[in-house]
């Protein structure tokens, strides 16, 4: 059951700030910020939402198909996909651009400030969903603006159900464009901050958004998640992590669990719980793709957390 993942491939430069952003930013001086954060720890990781989602879906023995663009410096990422046995037949190389790159600074409370260079991602609209072949489910995740718009329409034209996951790309779209995405989508997945931004820009309440799709999923960090589907609201608990190390990529891990549950026909409670578990596994490791539990270990941890097997 192939899952098409339309989104970014990126290199993440992840830096750790030993203090709190709230103590370094003066509320009455936000109109003229001039601040530097000392970050003695820095790593470069493979990232991008498409890469992260595909990685986690592969851990579940899913069949991810990435549709993304990568730059002239993307050779190491392509080699990694080969090692992971994740097909790259829908990954297009843009020779005139760098691969998208995120520069992420995290404080001691897990808050993040990110600077993002889109690079090759800007050309994502050159990829066509029709080239993917048979697909069970798709996700339109943060990517180039034109690519997100195009891929959503492509999915509808090809009768492919898809998750609209605007993520950090949400500010690129105005209210009417976001309403259009919602009307096209089968599912919408956002975190609590994105939910506030989505409802503010569209002037739709969460209930109104939920009535326009088969399911609306809102993640709320350590407070778990909510799934609005079938006229019901499902509360999904947060799974206690072995350690809280790095939130980078947790939302992508959650979405991989969603995609797996949907393609496998699981009920919404089980789907949400699996997604929550995947997020908790990821947060215990640095970077978006360094956790490596076996499928059996994931099943065992699900059983331990919820008392049954998925």
CSV table of C-alpha atoms in Angstrom, one decimal:
chain,number,residue,atom,x,y,z
A,1,UNK,CA,0.0,0.0,0.0
A,2,UNK,CA,2.1,2.9,-1.3
A,3,UNK,CA,1.9,6.2,0.6
A,4,UNK,CA,2.9,9.2,-1.5
A,5,UNK,CA,4.8,11.8,0.6
A,6,UNK,CA,4.9,15.3,-1.1
A,7,UNK,CA,7.1,17.5,0.9
A,8,UNK,CA,10.7,18.7,1.5
A,9,UNK,CA,14.0,17.0,1.7
A,10,UNK,CA,16.4,19.2,3.6
A,11,UNK,CA,19.6,19.3,5.6
A,12,UNK,CA,19.0,20.4,9.2
A,13,UNK,CA,21.7,22.3,11.1
A,14,UNK,CA,20.5,21.9,14.7
A,15,UNK,CA,21.8,24.0,17.5
A,16,UNK,CA,21.2,23.9,21.2
A,17,UNK,CA,20.8,27.1,23.2
A,18,UNK,CA,21.5,26.5,26.9
A,19,UNK,CA,19.0,29.2,28.1
A,20,UNK,CA,15.5,30.2,27.5
A,21,UNK,CA,14.4,32.4,24.5
A,22,UNK,CA,11.9,34.1,26.8
A,23,UNK,CA,14.7,35.4,29.0
A,24,UNK,CA,16.7,36.7,26.0
A,25,UNK,CA,13.8,38.5,24.2
A,26,UNK,CA,12.5,41.6,25.8
A,27,UNK,CA,8.7,42.0,25.2
A,28,UNK,CA,8.9,45.8,24.9
A,29,UNK,CA,11.8,45.6,22.4
A,30,UNK,CA,10.5,43.1,19.9
A,31,UNK,CA,10.2,45.9,17.2
A,32,UNK,CA,14.1,46.2,17.1
A,33,UNK,CA,15.5,42.7,17.9
A,34,UNK,CA,19.3,42.4,17.8
A,35,UNK,CA,20.1,39.2,19.7
A,36,UNK,CA,22.6,36.4,19.4
A,37,UNK,CA,22.3,33.0,21.0
A,38,UNK,CA,25.5,31.1,22.0
A,39,UNK,CA,25.1,27.6,20.7
A,40,UNK,CA,28.1,25.5,21.7
A,41,UNK,CA,26.4,22.3,20.3
A,42,UNK,CA,25.7,21.9,16.6
A,43,UNK,CA,24.9,19.0,14.4
A,44,UNK,CA,24.0,18.5,10.7
A,45,UNK,CA,21.2,16.0,10.1
A,46,UNK,CA,19.1,14.6,7.3
A,47,UNK,CA,15.7,16.2,7.5
A,48,UNK,CA,12.8,17.8,5.7
A,49,UNK,CA,9.3,16.7,6.4
A,50,UNK,CA,9.1,14.2,3.5
A,51,UNK,CA,12.3,12.6,4.5
A,52,UNK,CA,11.3,12.4,8.1
A,53,UNK,CA,7.8,11.0,7.4
A,54,UNK,CA,9.2,8.4,5.0
A,55,UNK,CA,11.8,7.3,7.5
A,56,UNK,CA,9.3,6.7,10.2
A,57,UNK,CA,6.8,5.0,7.9
A,58,UNK,CA,9.6,2.6,6.8
A,59,UNK,CA,10.2,1.8,10.5
A,60,UNK,CA,6.5,0.6,10.5
A,61,UNK,CA,7.1,-1.5,7.4
A,62,UNK,CA,5.1,0.9,5.4
A,63,UNK,CA,5.7,1.7,1.7
A,64,UNK,CA,6.7,5.4,1.5
A,65,UNK,CA,7.2,7.1,-1.9
A,66,UNK,CA,8.8,10.5,-1.6
A,67,UNK,CA,7.9,13.2,-4.1
A,68,UNK,CA,10.4,16.0,-3.6
A,69,UNK,CA,13.2,18.2,-5.1
A,70,UNK,CA,16.8,18.1,-4.0
A,71,UNK,CA,19.7,20.3,-5.0
A,72,UNK,CA,23.2,19.9,-6.5
A,73,UNK,CA,24.5,19.1,-3.0
A,74,UNK,CA,22.0,16.3,-2.4
A,75,UNK,CA,24.1,13.3,-3.3
A,76,UNK,CA,24.6,12.2,0.3
A,77,UNK,CA,20.8,12.3,0.9
A,78,UNK,CA,20.1,10.2,-2.2
A,79,UNK,CA,22.7,7.7,-1.0
A,80,UNK,CA,21.0,7.6,2.3
A,81,UNK,CA,17.6,6.8,0.8
A,82,UNK,CA,19.2,4.0,-1.1
A,83,UNK,CA,20.7,2.5,2.1
A,84,UNK,CA,17.3,2.8,3.7
A,85,UNK,CA,15.7,1.1,0.7
A,86,UNK,CA,13.3,4.0,0.2
A,87,UNK,CA,12.7,4.6,-3.5
A,88,UNK,CA,13.8,7.9,-4.9
A,89,UNK,CA,12.2,7.6,-8.3
A,90,UNK,CA,10.1,10.6,-7.7
A,91,UNK,CA,12.9,12.7,-6.2
A,92,UNK,CA,14.0,15.4,-8.8
A,93,UNK,CA,17.5,16.9,-8.7
A,94,UNK,CA,17.7,20.7,-9.4
A,95,UNK,CA,21.2,21.3,-10.6
A,96,UNK,CA,21.0,25.1,-10.2
A,97,UNK,CA,20.0,25.1,-6.5
A,98,UNK,CA,21.2,24.0,-3.1
A,99,UNK,CA,19.1,21.4,-1.2
A,100,UNK,CA,16.7,23.1,1.2
A,101,UNK,CA,18.3,23.8,4.5
A,102,UNK,CA,16.9,24.5,8.0
A,103,UNK,CA,18.9,26.2,10.7
A,104,UNK,CA,17.1,25.3,14.0
A,105,UNK,CA,17.9,26.6,17.4
A,106,UNK,CA,16.3,24.9,20.4
A,107,UNK,CA,16.2,26.3,24.0
A,108,UNK,CA,16.1,24.3,27.2
A,109,UNK,CA,12.2,24.3,27.1
A,110,UNK,CA,12.1,22.7,23.7
A,111,UNK,CA,11.1,26.0,22.0
A,112,UNK,CA,12.5,26.4,18.5
A,113,UNK,CA,13.5,29.3,16.3
A,114,UNK,CA,14.1,28.2,12.6
A,115,UNK,CA,15.6,29.9,9.6
A,116,UNK,CA,14.8,28.1,6.4
A,117,UNK,CA,16.4,28.4,2.9
A,118,UNK,CA,14.0,26.7,0.4
A,119,UNK,CA,16.5,26.2,-2.4
A,120,UNK,CA,15.5,23.3,-4.7
A,121,UNK,CA,12.1,23.1,-2.9
A,122,UNK,CA,11.0,26.1,-4.9
A,123,UNK,CA,10.8,23.9,-7.9
A,124,UNK,CA,8.6,21.2,-6.3
A,125,UNK,CA,5.7,22.1,-8.7
A,126,UNK,CA,7.7,20.4,-11.5
A,127,UNK,CA,6.9,17.1,-9.9
A,128,UNK,CA,3.5,15.6,-11.0
A,129,UNK,CA,1.5,13.2,-8.8
A,130,UNK,CA,0.5,11.3,-11.9
A,131,UNK,CA,4.1,10.1,-12.2
A,132,UNK,CA,3.9,8.3,-8.9
A,133,UNK,CA,1.7,5.5,-10.2
A,134,UNK,CA,-0.9,3.7,-7.9
A,135,UNK,CA,-1.1,5.3,-4.5
A,136,UNK,CA,-3.3,4.4,-1.5
A,137,UNK,CA,-2.9,7.7,0.4
A,138,UNK,CA,-0.9,10.9,0.0
A,139,UNK,CA,0.2,13.7,2.2
A,140,UNK,CA,0.8,17.3,1.1
A,141,UNK,CA,3.3,18.5,3.6
A,142,UNK,CA,5.4,21.7,3.8
A,143,UNK,CA,7.1,22.2,0.4
A,144,UNK,CA,7.3,24.9,-2.2
A,145,UNK,CA,4.2,27.1,-2.3
A,146,UNK,CA,3.3,26.3,-5.9
A,147,UNK,CA,4.1,22.6,-5.4
A,148,UNK,CA,1.7,22.3,-2.5
A,149,UNK,CA,-1.1,23.9,-4.4
A,150,UNK,CA,-0.4,21.7,-7.5
A,151,UNK,CA,-0.1,18.5,-5.6
A,152,UNK,CA,-3.3,19.0,-3.8
A,153,UNK,CA,-5.2,19.5,-7.1
A,154,UNK,CA,-3.4,16.6,-8.6
A,155,UNK,CA,-4.5,14.3,-5.8
A,156,UNK,CA,-8.1,15.3,-6.3
A,157,UNK,CA,-7.9,14.8,-10.0
A,158,UNK,CA,-6.5,11.3,-9.5
A,159,UNK,CA,-9.0,10.4,-6.7
A,160,UNK,CA,-6.2,10.0,-4.2
A,161,UNK,CA,-7.2,10.8,-0.6
A,162,UNK,CA,-4.7,13.1,1.0
A,163,UNK,CA,-3.7,14.7,4.3
A,164,UNK,CA,-3.2,18.4,4.2
A,165,UNK,CA,-0.3,19.1,6.5
A,166,UNK,CA,0.6,22.8,6.2
A,167,UNK,CA,3.0,22.9,9.0
A,168,UNK,CA,5.5,25.7,9.0
A,169,UNK,CA,4.4,26.5,5.4
A,170,UNK,CA,1.0,27.7,6.6
A,171,UNK,CA,2.0,31.4,6.6
A,172,UNK,CA,2.6,31.2,2.9
A,173,UNK,CA,-1.2,31.0,2.2
A,174,UNK,CA,-4.0,33.5,2.8
A,175,UNK,CA,-7.4,32.6,4.1
A,176,UNK,CA,-9.1,31.8,0.9
A,177,UNK,CA,-6.2,29.5,-0.2
A,178,UNK,CA,-6.3,27.6,3.1
A,179,UNK,CA,-10.1,27.2,2.7
A,180,UNK,CA,-9.4,25.8,-0.8
A,181,UNK,CA,-6.9,23.3,0.6
A,182,UNK,CA,-9.4,22.2,3.3
A,183,UNK,CA,-12.2,21.7,0.7
A,184,UNK,CA,-9.8,19.6,-1.4
A,185,UNK,CA,-8.3,17.5,1.4
A,186,UNK,CA,-9.6,14.3,2.9
A,187,UNK,CA,-7.8,14.9,6.2
A,188,UNK,CA,-6.2,18.0,7.9
A,189,UNK,CA,-3.3,17.6,10.4
A,190,UNK,CA,-2.0,20.6,12.4
A,191,UNK,CA,-0.4,21.3,15.8
A,192,UNK,CA,-2.1,23.5,18.3
A,193,UNK,CA,-0.3,26.7,17.2
A,194,UNK,CA,-1.1,26.0,13.5
A,195,UNK,CA,-4.7,25.3,14.4
A,196,UNK,CA,-4.9,28.8,15.9
A,197,UNK,CA,-3.4,30.3,12.8
A,198,UNK,CA,-5.6,28.2,10.5
A,199,UNK,CA,-8.8,29.2,12.2
A,200,UNK,CA,-7.7,32.8,12.4
A,201,UNK,CA,-6.9,33.1,8.7
A,202,UNK,CA,-9.9,31.1,7.4
A,203,UNK,CA,-12.4,32.5,10.0
A,204,UNK,CA,-13.5,28.9,10.4
A,205,UNK,CA,-13.8,27.2,13.8
A,206,UNK,CA,-12.2,23.8,14.4
A,207,UNK,CA,-15.7,22.2,14.3
A,208,UNK,CA,-16.3,23.9,10.9
A,209,UNK,CA,-13.0,22.6,9.5
A,210,UNK,CA,-13.8,19.1,10.9
A,211,UNK,CA,-17.1,19.1,9.1
A,212,UNK,CA,-15.4,19.7,5.8
A,213,UNK,CA,-13.0,16.7,6.0
A,214,UNK,CA,-13.1,13.1,7.0
A,215,UNK,CA,-10.9,13.9,10.0
A,216,UNK,CA,-9.2,16.8,11.6
A,217,UNK,CA,-6.1,16.0,13.7
A,218,UNK,CA,-4.7,18.5,16.2
A,219,UNK,CA,-1.6,17.7,18.1
A,220,UNK,CA,-1.0,19.4,21.5
A,221,UNK,CA,2.6,18.4,22.5
A,222,UNK,CA,2.7,16.7,25.9
A,223,UNK,CA,-1.0,17.1,26.2
A,224,UNK,CA,-1.6,14.5,23.5
A,225,UNK,CA,-3.8,15.1,20.5
A,226,UNK,CA,-7.4,15.4,19.4
A,227,UNK,CA,-9.0,13.7,16.4
A,228,UNK,CA,-12.3,15.1,15.1
A,229,UNK,CA,-14.0,12.4,12.9
A,230,UNK,CA,-17.3,10.8,12.3
A,231,UNK,CA,-19.0,13.5,14.4
A,232,UNK,CA,-16.9,12.5,17.4
A,233,UNK,CA,-13.9,13.9,19.2
A,234,UNK,CA,-11.2,11.3,20.1
A,235,UNK,CA,-8.8,12.3,22.8
A,236,UNK,CA,-5.4,10.7,22.2
A,237,UNK,CA,-3.0,10.5,25.2
A,238,UNK,CA,0.6,11.4,25.0
A,239,UNK,CA,2.9,8.4,25.4
A,240,UNK,CA,5.6,9.0,28.0
A,241,UNK,CA,9.0,9.2,26.3
A,242,UNK,CA,12.1,7.4,27.6
A,243,UNK,CA,13.8,10.8,27.5
A,244,UNK,CA,12.9,14.2,26.2
A,245,UNK,CA,16.0,15.1,24.0
A,246,UNK,CA,15.0,16.9,20.8
A,247,UNK,CA,11.5,17.8,19.4
A,248,UNK,CA,12.8,18.1,15.9
A,249,UNK,CA,10.8,15.8,13.6
A,250,UNK,CA,8.3,14.7,16.2
A,251,UNK,CA,5.3,16.0,14.2
A,252,UNK,CA,6.6,14.1,11.2
A,253,UNK,CA,6.9,10.9,13.2
A,254,UNK,CA,3.3,11.4,14.3
A,255,UNK,CA,2.1,11.9,10.7
A,256,UNK,CA,3.9,8.6,9.7
A,257,UNK,CA,1.8,6.8,12.3
A,258,UNK,CA,-1.3,8.5,11.0
A,259,UNK,CA,-0.6,7.4,7.4
A,260,UNK,CA,0.1,3.9,8.5
A,261,UNK,CA,-3.0,3.6,10.5
A,262,UNK,CA,-5.2,5.1,7.8
A,263,UNK,CA,-3.8,2.8,5.0
A,264,UNK,CA,-4.2,-0.2,7.3
A,265,UNK,CA,-7.8,0.6,8.1
A,266,UNK,CA,-7.3,1.0,11.8
A,267,UNK,CA,-9.9,2.8,13.9
A,268,UNK,CA,-9.2,6.4,14.9
A,269,UNK,CA,-8.2,5.7,18.5
A,270,UNK,CA,-5.6,3.1,17.5
A,271,UNK,CA,-4.3,5.3,14.6
A,272,UNK,CA,-3.9,8.3,17.0
A,273,UNK,CA,-2.3,6.2,19.6
A,274,UNK,CA,0.2,4.7,17.2
A,275,UNK,CA,1.0,8.2,15.9
A,276,UNK,CA,1.5,9.4,19.5
A,277,UNK,CA,3.8,6.5,20.2
A,278,UNK,CA,5.9,7.3,17.1
A,279,UNK,CA,6.3,10.9,18.3
A,280,UNK,CA,7.4,9.8,21.7
A,281,UNK,CA,10.0,7.4,20.3
A,282,UNK,CA,11.5,10.1,18.1
A,283,UNK,CA,11.7,12.8,20.9
A,284,UNK,CA,14.2,10.6,22.8
A,285,UNK,CA,16.8,10.9,20.1
A,286,UNK,CA,18.6,13.8,18.5
A,287,UNK,CA,17.6,14.8,14.9
A,288,UNK,CA,14.7,13.7,12.8
A,289,UNK,CA,16.0,10.3,11.6
A,290,UNK,CA,18.3,8.8,14.2
A,291,UNK,CA,15.9,6.6,16.2
A,292,UNK,CA,15.9,3.1,14.9
A,293,UNK,CA,13.5,0.8,16.8
A,294,UNK,CA,12.5,-2.5,15.1
A,295,UNK,CA,8.9,-3.1,14.0
A,296,UNK,CA,8.7,-5.6,16.9
A,297,UNK,CA,10.0,-3.1,19.4
A,298,UNK,CA,7.3,-0.6,18.2
A,299,UNK,CA,4.6,-3.2,18.6
A,300,UNK,CA,5.8,-4.1,22.1
A,301,UNK,CA,5.9,-0.5,23.2
A,302,UNK,CA,2.4,0.0,21.9
A,303,UNK,CA,1.2,-3.0,23.8
A,304,UNK,CA,2.9,-1.8,27.0
A,305,UNK,CA,1.4,1.7,26.6
A,306,UNK,CA,-2.2,0.7,25.6
A,307,UNK,CA,-2.7,-2.9,26.7
A,308,UNK,CA,-3.4,-4.3,23.2
A,309,UNK,CA,-1.6,-4.8,19.9
A,310,UNK,CA,-2.2,-2.8,16.7
